[in-house]
Short mmCIF file of C-alpha atoms in Angstrom, two decimals:
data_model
loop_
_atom_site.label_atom_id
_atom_site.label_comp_id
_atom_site.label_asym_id
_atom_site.label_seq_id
_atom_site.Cartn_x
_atom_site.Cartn_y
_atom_site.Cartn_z
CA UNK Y 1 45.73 55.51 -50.36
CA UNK Y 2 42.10 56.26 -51.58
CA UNK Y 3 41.58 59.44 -53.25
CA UNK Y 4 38.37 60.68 -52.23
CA UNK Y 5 35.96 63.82 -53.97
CA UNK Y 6 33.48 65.60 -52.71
CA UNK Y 7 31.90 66.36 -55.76
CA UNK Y 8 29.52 68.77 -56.80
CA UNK Y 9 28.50 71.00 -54.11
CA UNK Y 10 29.19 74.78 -52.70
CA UNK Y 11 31.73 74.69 -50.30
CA UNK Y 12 32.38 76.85 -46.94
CA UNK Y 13 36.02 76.74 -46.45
CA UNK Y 14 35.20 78.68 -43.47
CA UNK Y 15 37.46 81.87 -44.02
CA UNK Y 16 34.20 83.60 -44.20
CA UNK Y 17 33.86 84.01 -47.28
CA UNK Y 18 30.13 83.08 -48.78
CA UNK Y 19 29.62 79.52 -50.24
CA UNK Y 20 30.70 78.45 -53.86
CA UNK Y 21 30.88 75.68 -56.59
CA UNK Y 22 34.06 73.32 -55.76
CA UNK Y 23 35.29 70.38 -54.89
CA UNK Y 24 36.80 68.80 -52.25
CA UNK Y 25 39.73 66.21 -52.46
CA UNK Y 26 40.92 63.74 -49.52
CA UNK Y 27 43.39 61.76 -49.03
CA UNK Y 28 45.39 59.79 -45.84
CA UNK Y 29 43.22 62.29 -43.85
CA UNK Y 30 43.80 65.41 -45.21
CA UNK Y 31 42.65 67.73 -47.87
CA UNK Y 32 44.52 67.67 -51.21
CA UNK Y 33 43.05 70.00 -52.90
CA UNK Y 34 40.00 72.58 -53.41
CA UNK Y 35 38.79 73.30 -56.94
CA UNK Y 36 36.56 72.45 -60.37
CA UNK Y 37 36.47 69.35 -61.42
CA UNK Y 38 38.14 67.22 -59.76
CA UNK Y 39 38.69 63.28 -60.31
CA UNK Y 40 39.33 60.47 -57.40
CA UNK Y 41 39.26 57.17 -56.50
CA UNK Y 42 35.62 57.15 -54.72
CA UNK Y 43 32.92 59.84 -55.71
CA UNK Y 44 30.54 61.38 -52.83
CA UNK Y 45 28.07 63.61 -54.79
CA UNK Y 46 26.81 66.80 -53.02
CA UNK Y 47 24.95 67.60 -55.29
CA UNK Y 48 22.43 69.94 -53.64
CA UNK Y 49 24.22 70.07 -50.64
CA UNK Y 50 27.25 72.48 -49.16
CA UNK Y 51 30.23 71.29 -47.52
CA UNK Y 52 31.34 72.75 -44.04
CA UNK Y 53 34.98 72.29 -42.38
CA UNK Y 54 33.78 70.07 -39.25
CA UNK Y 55 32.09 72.50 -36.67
CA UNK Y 56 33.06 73.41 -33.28
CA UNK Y 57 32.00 73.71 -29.58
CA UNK Y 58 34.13 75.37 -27.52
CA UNK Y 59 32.44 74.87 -24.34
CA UNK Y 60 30.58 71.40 -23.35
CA UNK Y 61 30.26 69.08 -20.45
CA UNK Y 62 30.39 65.78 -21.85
CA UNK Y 63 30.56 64.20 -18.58
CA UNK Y 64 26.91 65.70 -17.59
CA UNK Y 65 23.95 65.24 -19.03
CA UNK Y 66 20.86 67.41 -17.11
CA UNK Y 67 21.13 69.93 -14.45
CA UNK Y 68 17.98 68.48 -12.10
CA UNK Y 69 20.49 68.01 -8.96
CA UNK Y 70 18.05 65.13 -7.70
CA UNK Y 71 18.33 63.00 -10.56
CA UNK Y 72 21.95 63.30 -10.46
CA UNK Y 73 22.06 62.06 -6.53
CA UNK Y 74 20.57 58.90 -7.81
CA UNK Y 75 22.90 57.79 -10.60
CA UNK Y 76 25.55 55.72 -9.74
CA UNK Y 77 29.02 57.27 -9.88
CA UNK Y 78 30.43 55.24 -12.99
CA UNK Y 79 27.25 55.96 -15.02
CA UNK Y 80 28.49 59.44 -15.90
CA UNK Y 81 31.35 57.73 -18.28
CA UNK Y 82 28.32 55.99 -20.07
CA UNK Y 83 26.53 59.01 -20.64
CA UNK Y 84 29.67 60.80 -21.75
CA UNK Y 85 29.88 58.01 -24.41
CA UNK Y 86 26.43 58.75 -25.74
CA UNK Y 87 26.63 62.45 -25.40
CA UNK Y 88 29.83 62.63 -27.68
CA UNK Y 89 27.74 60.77 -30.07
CA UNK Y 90 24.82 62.96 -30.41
CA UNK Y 91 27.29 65.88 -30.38
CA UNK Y 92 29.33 64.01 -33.25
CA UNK Y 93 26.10 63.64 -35.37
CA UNK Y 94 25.81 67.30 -35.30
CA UNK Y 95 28.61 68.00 -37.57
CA UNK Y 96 30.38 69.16 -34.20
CA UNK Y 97 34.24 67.32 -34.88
CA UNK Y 98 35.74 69.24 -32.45
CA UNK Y 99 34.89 70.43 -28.63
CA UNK Y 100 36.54 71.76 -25.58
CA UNK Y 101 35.04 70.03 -22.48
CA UNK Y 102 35.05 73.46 -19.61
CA UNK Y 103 35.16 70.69 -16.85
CA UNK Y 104 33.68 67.17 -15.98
CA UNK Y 105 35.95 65.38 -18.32
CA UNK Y 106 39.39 63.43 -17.40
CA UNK Y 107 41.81 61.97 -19.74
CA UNK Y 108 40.29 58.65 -19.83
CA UNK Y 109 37.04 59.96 -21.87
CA UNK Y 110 39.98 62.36 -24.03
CA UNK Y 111 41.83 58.82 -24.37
CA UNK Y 112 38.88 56.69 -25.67
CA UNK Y 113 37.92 58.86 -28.17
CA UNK Y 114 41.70 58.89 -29.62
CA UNK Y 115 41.60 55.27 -29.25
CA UNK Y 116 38.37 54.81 -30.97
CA UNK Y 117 36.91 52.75 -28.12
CA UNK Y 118 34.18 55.62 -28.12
CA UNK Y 119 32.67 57.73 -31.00
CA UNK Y 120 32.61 61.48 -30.59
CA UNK Y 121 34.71 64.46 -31.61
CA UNK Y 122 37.96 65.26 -30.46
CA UNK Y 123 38.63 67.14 -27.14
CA UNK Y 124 40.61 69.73 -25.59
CA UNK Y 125 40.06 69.32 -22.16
CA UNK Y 126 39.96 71.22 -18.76
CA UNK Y 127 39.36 68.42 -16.49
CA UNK Y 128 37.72 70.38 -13.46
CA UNK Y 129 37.07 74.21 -12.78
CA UNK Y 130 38.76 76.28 -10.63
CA UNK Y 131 36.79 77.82 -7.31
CA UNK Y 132 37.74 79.85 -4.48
CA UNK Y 133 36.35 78.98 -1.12
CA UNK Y 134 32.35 80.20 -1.67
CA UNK Y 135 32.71 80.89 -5.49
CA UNK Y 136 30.63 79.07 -8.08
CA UNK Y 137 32.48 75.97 -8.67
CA UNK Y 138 31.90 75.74 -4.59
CA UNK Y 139 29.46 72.86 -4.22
CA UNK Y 140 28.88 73.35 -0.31
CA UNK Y 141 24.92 74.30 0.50
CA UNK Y 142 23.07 75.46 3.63
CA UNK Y 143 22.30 71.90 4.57
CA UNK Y 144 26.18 71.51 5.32
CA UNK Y 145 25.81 69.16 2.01
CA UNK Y 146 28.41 69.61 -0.65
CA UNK Y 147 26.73 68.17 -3.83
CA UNK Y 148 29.76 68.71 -6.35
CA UNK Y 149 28.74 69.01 -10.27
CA UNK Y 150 31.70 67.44 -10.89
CA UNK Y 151 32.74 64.73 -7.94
CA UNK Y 152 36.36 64.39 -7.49
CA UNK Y 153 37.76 61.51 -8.25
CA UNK Y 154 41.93 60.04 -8.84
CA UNK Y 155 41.67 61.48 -12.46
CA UNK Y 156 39.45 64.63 -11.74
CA UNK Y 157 41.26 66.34 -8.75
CA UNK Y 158 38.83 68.68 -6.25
CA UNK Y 159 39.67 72.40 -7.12
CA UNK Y 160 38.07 74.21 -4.47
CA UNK Y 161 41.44 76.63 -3.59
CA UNK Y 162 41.96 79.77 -2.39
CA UNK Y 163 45.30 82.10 -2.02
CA UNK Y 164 48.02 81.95 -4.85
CA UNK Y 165 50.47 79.33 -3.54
CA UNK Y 166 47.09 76.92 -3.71
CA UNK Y 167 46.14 78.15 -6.99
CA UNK Y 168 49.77 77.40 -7.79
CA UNK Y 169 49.39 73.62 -6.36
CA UNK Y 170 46.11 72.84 -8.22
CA UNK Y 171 47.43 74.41 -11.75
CA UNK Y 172 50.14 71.47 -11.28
CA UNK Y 173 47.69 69.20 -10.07
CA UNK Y 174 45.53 69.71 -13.04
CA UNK Y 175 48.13 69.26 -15.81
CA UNK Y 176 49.34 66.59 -14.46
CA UNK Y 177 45.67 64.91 -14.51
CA UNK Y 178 46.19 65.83 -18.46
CA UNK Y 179 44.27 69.34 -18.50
CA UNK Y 180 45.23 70.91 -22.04
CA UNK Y 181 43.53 74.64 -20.66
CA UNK Y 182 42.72 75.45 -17.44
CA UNK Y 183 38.85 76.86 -16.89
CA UNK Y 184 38.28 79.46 -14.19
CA UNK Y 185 35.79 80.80 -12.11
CA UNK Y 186 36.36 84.86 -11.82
CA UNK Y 187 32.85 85.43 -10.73
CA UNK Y 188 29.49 84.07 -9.43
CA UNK Y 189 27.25 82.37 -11.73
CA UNK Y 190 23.83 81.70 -12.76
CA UNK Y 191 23.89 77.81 -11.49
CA UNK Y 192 25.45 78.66 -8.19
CA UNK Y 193 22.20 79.56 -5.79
CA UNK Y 194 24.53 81.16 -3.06
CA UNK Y 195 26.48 84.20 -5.47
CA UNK Y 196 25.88 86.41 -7.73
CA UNK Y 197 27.00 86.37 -11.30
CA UNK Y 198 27.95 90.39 -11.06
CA UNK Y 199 30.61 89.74 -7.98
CA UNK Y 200 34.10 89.45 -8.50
CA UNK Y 201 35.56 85.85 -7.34
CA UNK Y 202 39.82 85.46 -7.03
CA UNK Y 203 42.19 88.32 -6.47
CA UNK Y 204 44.62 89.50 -9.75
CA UNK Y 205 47.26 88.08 -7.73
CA UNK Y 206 45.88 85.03 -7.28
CA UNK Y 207 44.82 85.00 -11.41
CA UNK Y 208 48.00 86.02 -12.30
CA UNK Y 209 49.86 82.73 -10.47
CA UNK Y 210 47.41 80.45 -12.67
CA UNK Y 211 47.78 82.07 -16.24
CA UNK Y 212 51.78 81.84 -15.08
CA UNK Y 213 51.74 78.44 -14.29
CA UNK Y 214 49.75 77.44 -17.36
CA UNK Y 215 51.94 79.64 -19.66
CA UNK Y 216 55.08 78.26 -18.89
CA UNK Y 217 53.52 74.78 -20.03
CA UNK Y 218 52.25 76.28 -23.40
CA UNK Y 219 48.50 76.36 -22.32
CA UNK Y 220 46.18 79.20 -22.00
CA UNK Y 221 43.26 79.88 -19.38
CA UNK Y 222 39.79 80.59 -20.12
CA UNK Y 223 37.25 82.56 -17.46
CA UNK Y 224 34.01 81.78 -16.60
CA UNK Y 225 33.37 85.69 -16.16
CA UNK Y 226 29.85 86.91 -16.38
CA UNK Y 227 30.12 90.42 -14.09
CA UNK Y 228 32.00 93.32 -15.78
CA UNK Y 229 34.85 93.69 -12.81
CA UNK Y 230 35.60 89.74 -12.66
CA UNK Y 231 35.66 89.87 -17.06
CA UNK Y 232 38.28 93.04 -16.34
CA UNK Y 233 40.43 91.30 -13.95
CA UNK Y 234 40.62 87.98 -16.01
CA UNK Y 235 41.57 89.77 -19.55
CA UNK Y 236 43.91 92.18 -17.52
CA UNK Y 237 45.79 88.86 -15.80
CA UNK Y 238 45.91 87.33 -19.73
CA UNK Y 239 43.14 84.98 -19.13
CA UNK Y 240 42.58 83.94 -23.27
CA UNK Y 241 38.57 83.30 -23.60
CA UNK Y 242 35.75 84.84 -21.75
CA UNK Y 243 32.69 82.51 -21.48
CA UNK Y 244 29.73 83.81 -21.24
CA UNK Y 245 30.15 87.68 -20.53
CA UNK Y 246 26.70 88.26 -19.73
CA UNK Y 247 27.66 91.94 -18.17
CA UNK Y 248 30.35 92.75 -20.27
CA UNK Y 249 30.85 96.62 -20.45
CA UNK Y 250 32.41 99.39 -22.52
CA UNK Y 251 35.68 99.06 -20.41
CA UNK Y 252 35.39 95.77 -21.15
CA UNK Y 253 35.23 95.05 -24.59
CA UNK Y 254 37.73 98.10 -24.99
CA UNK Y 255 40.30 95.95 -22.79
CA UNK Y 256 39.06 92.79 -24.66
CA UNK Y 257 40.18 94.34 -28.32
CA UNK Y 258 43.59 95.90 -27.07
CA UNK Y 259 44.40 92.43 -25.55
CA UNK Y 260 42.82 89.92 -28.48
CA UNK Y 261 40.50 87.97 -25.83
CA UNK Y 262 38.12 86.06 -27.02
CA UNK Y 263 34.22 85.76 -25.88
CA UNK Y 264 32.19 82.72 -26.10
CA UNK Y 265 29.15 83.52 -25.49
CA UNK Y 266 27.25 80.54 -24.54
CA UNK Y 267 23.84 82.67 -25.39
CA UNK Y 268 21.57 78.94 -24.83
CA UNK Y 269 23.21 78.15 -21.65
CA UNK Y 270 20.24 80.84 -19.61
CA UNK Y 271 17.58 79.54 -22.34
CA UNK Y 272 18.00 76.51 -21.04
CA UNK Y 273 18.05 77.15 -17.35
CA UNK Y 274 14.86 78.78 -17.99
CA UNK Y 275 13.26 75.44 -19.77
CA UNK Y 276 14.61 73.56 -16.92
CA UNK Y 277 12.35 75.22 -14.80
CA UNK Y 278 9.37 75.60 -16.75
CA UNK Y 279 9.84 71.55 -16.87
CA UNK Y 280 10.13 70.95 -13.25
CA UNK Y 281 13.67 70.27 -12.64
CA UNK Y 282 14.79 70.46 -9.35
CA UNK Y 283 16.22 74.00 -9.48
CA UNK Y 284 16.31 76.12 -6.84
CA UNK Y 285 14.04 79.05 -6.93
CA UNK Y 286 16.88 81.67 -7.10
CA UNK Y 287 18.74 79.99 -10.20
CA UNK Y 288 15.96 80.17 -12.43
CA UNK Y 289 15.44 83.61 -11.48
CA UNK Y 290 18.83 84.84 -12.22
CA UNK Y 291 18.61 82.89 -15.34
CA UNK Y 292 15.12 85.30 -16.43
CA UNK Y 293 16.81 88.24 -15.08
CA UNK Y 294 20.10 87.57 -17.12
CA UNK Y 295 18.96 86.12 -20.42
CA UNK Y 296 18.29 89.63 -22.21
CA UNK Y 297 21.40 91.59 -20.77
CA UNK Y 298 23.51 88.55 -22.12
CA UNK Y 299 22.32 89.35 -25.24
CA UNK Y 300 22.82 92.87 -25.31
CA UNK Y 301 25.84 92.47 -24.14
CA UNK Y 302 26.43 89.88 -26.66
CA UNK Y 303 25.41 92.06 -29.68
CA UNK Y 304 27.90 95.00 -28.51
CA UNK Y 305 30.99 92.77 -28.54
CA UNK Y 306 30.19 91.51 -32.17
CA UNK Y 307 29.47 95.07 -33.16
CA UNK Y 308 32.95 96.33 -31.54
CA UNK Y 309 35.14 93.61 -33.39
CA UNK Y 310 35.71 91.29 -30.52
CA UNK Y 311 36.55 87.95 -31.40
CA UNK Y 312 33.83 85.26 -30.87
CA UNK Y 313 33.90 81.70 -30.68
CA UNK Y 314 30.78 79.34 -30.88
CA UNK Y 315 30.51 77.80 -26.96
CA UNK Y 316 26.87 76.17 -25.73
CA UNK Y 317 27.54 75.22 -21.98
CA UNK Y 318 25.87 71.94 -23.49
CA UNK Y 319 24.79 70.01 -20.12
CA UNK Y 320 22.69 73.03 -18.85
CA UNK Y 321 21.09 72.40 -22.02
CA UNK Y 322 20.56 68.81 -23.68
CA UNK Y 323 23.26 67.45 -25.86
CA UNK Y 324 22.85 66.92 -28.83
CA UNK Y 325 21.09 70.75 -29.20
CA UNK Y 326 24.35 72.26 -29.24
CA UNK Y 327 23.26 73.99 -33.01
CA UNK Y 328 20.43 76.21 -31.48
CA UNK Y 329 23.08 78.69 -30.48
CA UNK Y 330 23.83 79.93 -34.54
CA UNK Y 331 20.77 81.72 -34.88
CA UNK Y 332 20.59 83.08 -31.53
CA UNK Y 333 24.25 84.78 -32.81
CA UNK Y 334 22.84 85.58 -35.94
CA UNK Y 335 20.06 87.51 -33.18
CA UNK Y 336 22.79 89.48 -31.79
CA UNK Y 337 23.88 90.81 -35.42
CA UNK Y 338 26.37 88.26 -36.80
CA UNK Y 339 25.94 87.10 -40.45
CA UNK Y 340 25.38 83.56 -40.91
CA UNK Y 341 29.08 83.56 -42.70
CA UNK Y 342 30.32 85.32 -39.40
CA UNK Y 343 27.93 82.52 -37.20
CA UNK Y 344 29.79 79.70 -39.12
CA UNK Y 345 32.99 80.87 -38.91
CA UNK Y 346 33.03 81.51 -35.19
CA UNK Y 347 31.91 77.66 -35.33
CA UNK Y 348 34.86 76.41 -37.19
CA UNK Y 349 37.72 78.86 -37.97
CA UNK Y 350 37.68 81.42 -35.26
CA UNK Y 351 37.38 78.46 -32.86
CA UNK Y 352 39.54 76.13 -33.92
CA UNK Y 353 42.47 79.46 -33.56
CA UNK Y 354 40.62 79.89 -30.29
CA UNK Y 355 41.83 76.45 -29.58
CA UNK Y 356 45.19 76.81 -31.31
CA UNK Y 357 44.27 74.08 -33.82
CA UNK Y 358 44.37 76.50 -36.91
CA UNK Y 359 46.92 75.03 -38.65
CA UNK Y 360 45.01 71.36 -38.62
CA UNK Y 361 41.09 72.17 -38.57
CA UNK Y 362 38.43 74.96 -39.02
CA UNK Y 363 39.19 74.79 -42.73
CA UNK Y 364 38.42 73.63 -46.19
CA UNK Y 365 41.95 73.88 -47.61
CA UNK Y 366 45.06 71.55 -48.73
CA UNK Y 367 47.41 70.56 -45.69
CA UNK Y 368 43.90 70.66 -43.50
CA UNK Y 369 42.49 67.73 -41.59
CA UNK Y 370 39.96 66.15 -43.57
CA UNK Y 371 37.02 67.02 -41.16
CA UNK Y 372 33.96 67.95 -43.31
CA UNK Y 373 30.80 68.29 -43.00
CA UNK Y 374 27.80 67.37 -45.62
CA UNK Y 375 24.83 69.75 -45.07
CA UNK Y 376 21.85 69.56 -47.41
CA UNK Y 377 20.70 72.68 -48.72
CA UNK Y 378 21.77 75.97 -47.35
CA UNK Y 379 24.12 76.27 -45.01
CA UNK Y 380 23.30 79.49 -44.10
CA UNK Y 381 19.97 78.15 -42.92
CA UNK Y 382 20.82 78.19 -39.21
CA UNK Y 383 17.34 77.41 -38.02
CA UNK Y 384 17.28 74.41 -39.92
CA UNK Y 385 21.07 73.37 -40.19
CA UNK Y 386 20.93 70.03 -37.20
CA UNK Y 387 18.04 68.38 -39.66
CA UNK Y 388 20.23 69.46 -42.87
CA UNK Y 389 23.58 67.45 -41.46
CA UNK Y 390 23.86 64.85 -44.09
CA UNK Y 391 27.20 63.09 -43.96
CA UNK Y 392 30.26 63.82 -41.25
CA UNK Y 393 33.48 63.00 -41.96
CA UNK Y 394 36.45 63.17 -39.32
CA UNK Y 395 40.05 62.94 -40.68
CA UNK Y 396 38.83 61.34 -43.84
CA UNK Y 397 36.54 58.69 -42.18
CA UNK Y 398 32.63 58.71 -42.77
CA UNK Y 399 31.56 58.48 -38.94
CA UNK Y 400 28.26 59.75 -39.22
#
């Protein structure tokens, strides 16, 4: 097979350790080796340029591309899978190799990109998010109209449950539709107009059925948990990932170390609420004012969790945002006190363990999947990095 060198350039390996001179060897997909000097069969020079292991977002919605509920009445049901196509791609051209969809995405989008029908980066994904009667991922409204962000459908089961022998049920359900995690609501949420983000939603009993379930298939659960009590009760049920944690507390981040959860902290996801208003999207009045009213607690909150030692992993809640902006959440980390070596290796290491892929990706090292990532300049530029991406590579293959 061809023996290919990435020659010239600083290289991440993403261990966290700052940039240096090396090259970078590939072959059948992997890396072969790190070092000086290397020879191989094709030359790319990086000369000028450092090389990243590919990056990753551990929280997307592939299958959704704007939060303005009226535009979404309008498209046709099948035109989601289009858009999932093209999101994928802008996400892909990001140096983003890897993501974990948090719901909208069923194993036909997973399979295509396997296949190679479809461009985009691999996925872990959740399929749909779990709700209880009322709770966030409840799509009912005052009209009596349930407008679902995700619409059921024979590969994307409804997952509106409540009591632990239906959590039970729709855990099955859900890995059997080909979820890899299982995503949670344990509180309100900013999107939801009829609760609030800081209110508990599902019982420990009820928690403790799902993480059950999923652990005695080898798969983890991760929380969307924004108020202190519902973060509390998902880490105590052993609920892996937090995402967003926008009220996270002492208590909190105390339990978080002693039990090695993680937090993704989505810190664009109220940004971008807030833009969606400012541009007229059809957003009820209440959602864009819990959005303002969250937006600098998240970041607080944020900025304690990085300074305690919990472990973070890069997440965007791309969809409330635009795809293809996924990047805009490094320096906002960097804002909350993170070095730009700790930014970029909560975007490939630390995520890809997250994800229990961190014996295939998230590095620059022999044995490694030959994901990598050709950024012009300094990677360490996070304000600039999107218009630095030069050259992707997944598993060996130039595919941007």
């Amino acid at each position: 097979m061809t023996r290919t060198v990435f020659a010239g350039g600083q290289v991440f390996d993403g261990t966290g350790a700052d940039p240096a001179a090396g090259d970078v060897a590939v072959q059948d997909g992997r890396i072969v080796e790190v070092g000086s000097g290397l020879d191989g069969d094709e030359v790319v020079d990086c000369t000028g340029a450092t090389l990243l292991p590919g990056l990753f977002d551990c929280h997307v919605h592939v299958s959704v591309s704007e939060i303005n509920m009226m535009h979404r009445l309008f498209k046709p049901f099948s035109y989601q899978f289009f858009e999932a196509a093209q999101n994928l791609r802008k996400t892909l051209e990001l140096g983003i190799t890897t993501v974990r969809d948090a719901g909208g995405a069923d194993l036909g989008i997973k399979q295509a990109v396997d296949d190679g029908l479809i461009a985009g980066p691999r996925m872990q994904i959740s399929v749909n998010a779990i709700s209880q009667t009322g709770g966030h991922g409840d799509a009912w409204l005052p009209s009596s109209h349930c407008v679902p962000l995700f619409t059921p459908h024979p590969g994307r089961p409804a997952t509106v449950v409540d009591g632990p022998d239906e959590m039970r049920k729709i855990a099955r359900t859900l890995m059997r539709a080909g979820a890899e995690v299982l995503k949670v609501h344990t509180t309100g949420g900013v999107l939801s107009p009829g609760d609030d983000p800081r209110h508990s939603q599902f019982t420990p009993e009820e928690l403790a059925v799902l993480v059950t379930e999923a652990t005695a298939q080898g798969k983890y659960v991760m929380a969307h948990a924004q108020g202190a009590e519902g973060i509390k009760n998902a880490i105590r049920a052993g609920i892996r990932s937090i995402e967003h944690g926008i009220y996270l507390d002492d208590e909190a981040i105390d339990l978080m170390l002693r039990n090695g959860t993680w937090l993704v902290p989505t810190l664009v996801a109220p940004i971008n609420v807030i833009r969606a208003g400012k541009a007229g999207a059809a957003l009820p009045e209440v959602v864009v004012r819990k959005a303002e009213e969250v937006a600098g607690i998240h970041a607080e909150s944020v900025r304690k969790a990085a300074a305690a030692g919990v472990r973070i992993a890069m997440g965007t809640d791309a969809a409330v945002g635009p795809h293809g902006t996924n990047l805009e959440e490094l320096p906002l980390m960097a804002a909350c006190g993170m070095s730009p070596a700790q930014v970029l290796t909560a975007t490939t290491s630390s995520a890809a363990q997250l994800l229990g892929y961190d014996n295939d990706l998230g590095k620059l090292a022999p044995g490694y999947r030959a994901d990598v990532v050709v950024v012009a300049g300094d990677a360490y530029d996070l304000d600039g990095l999107k218009d630095n991406v030069r050259e992707v590579w997944k598993d060996g293959v130039r595919v941007v």
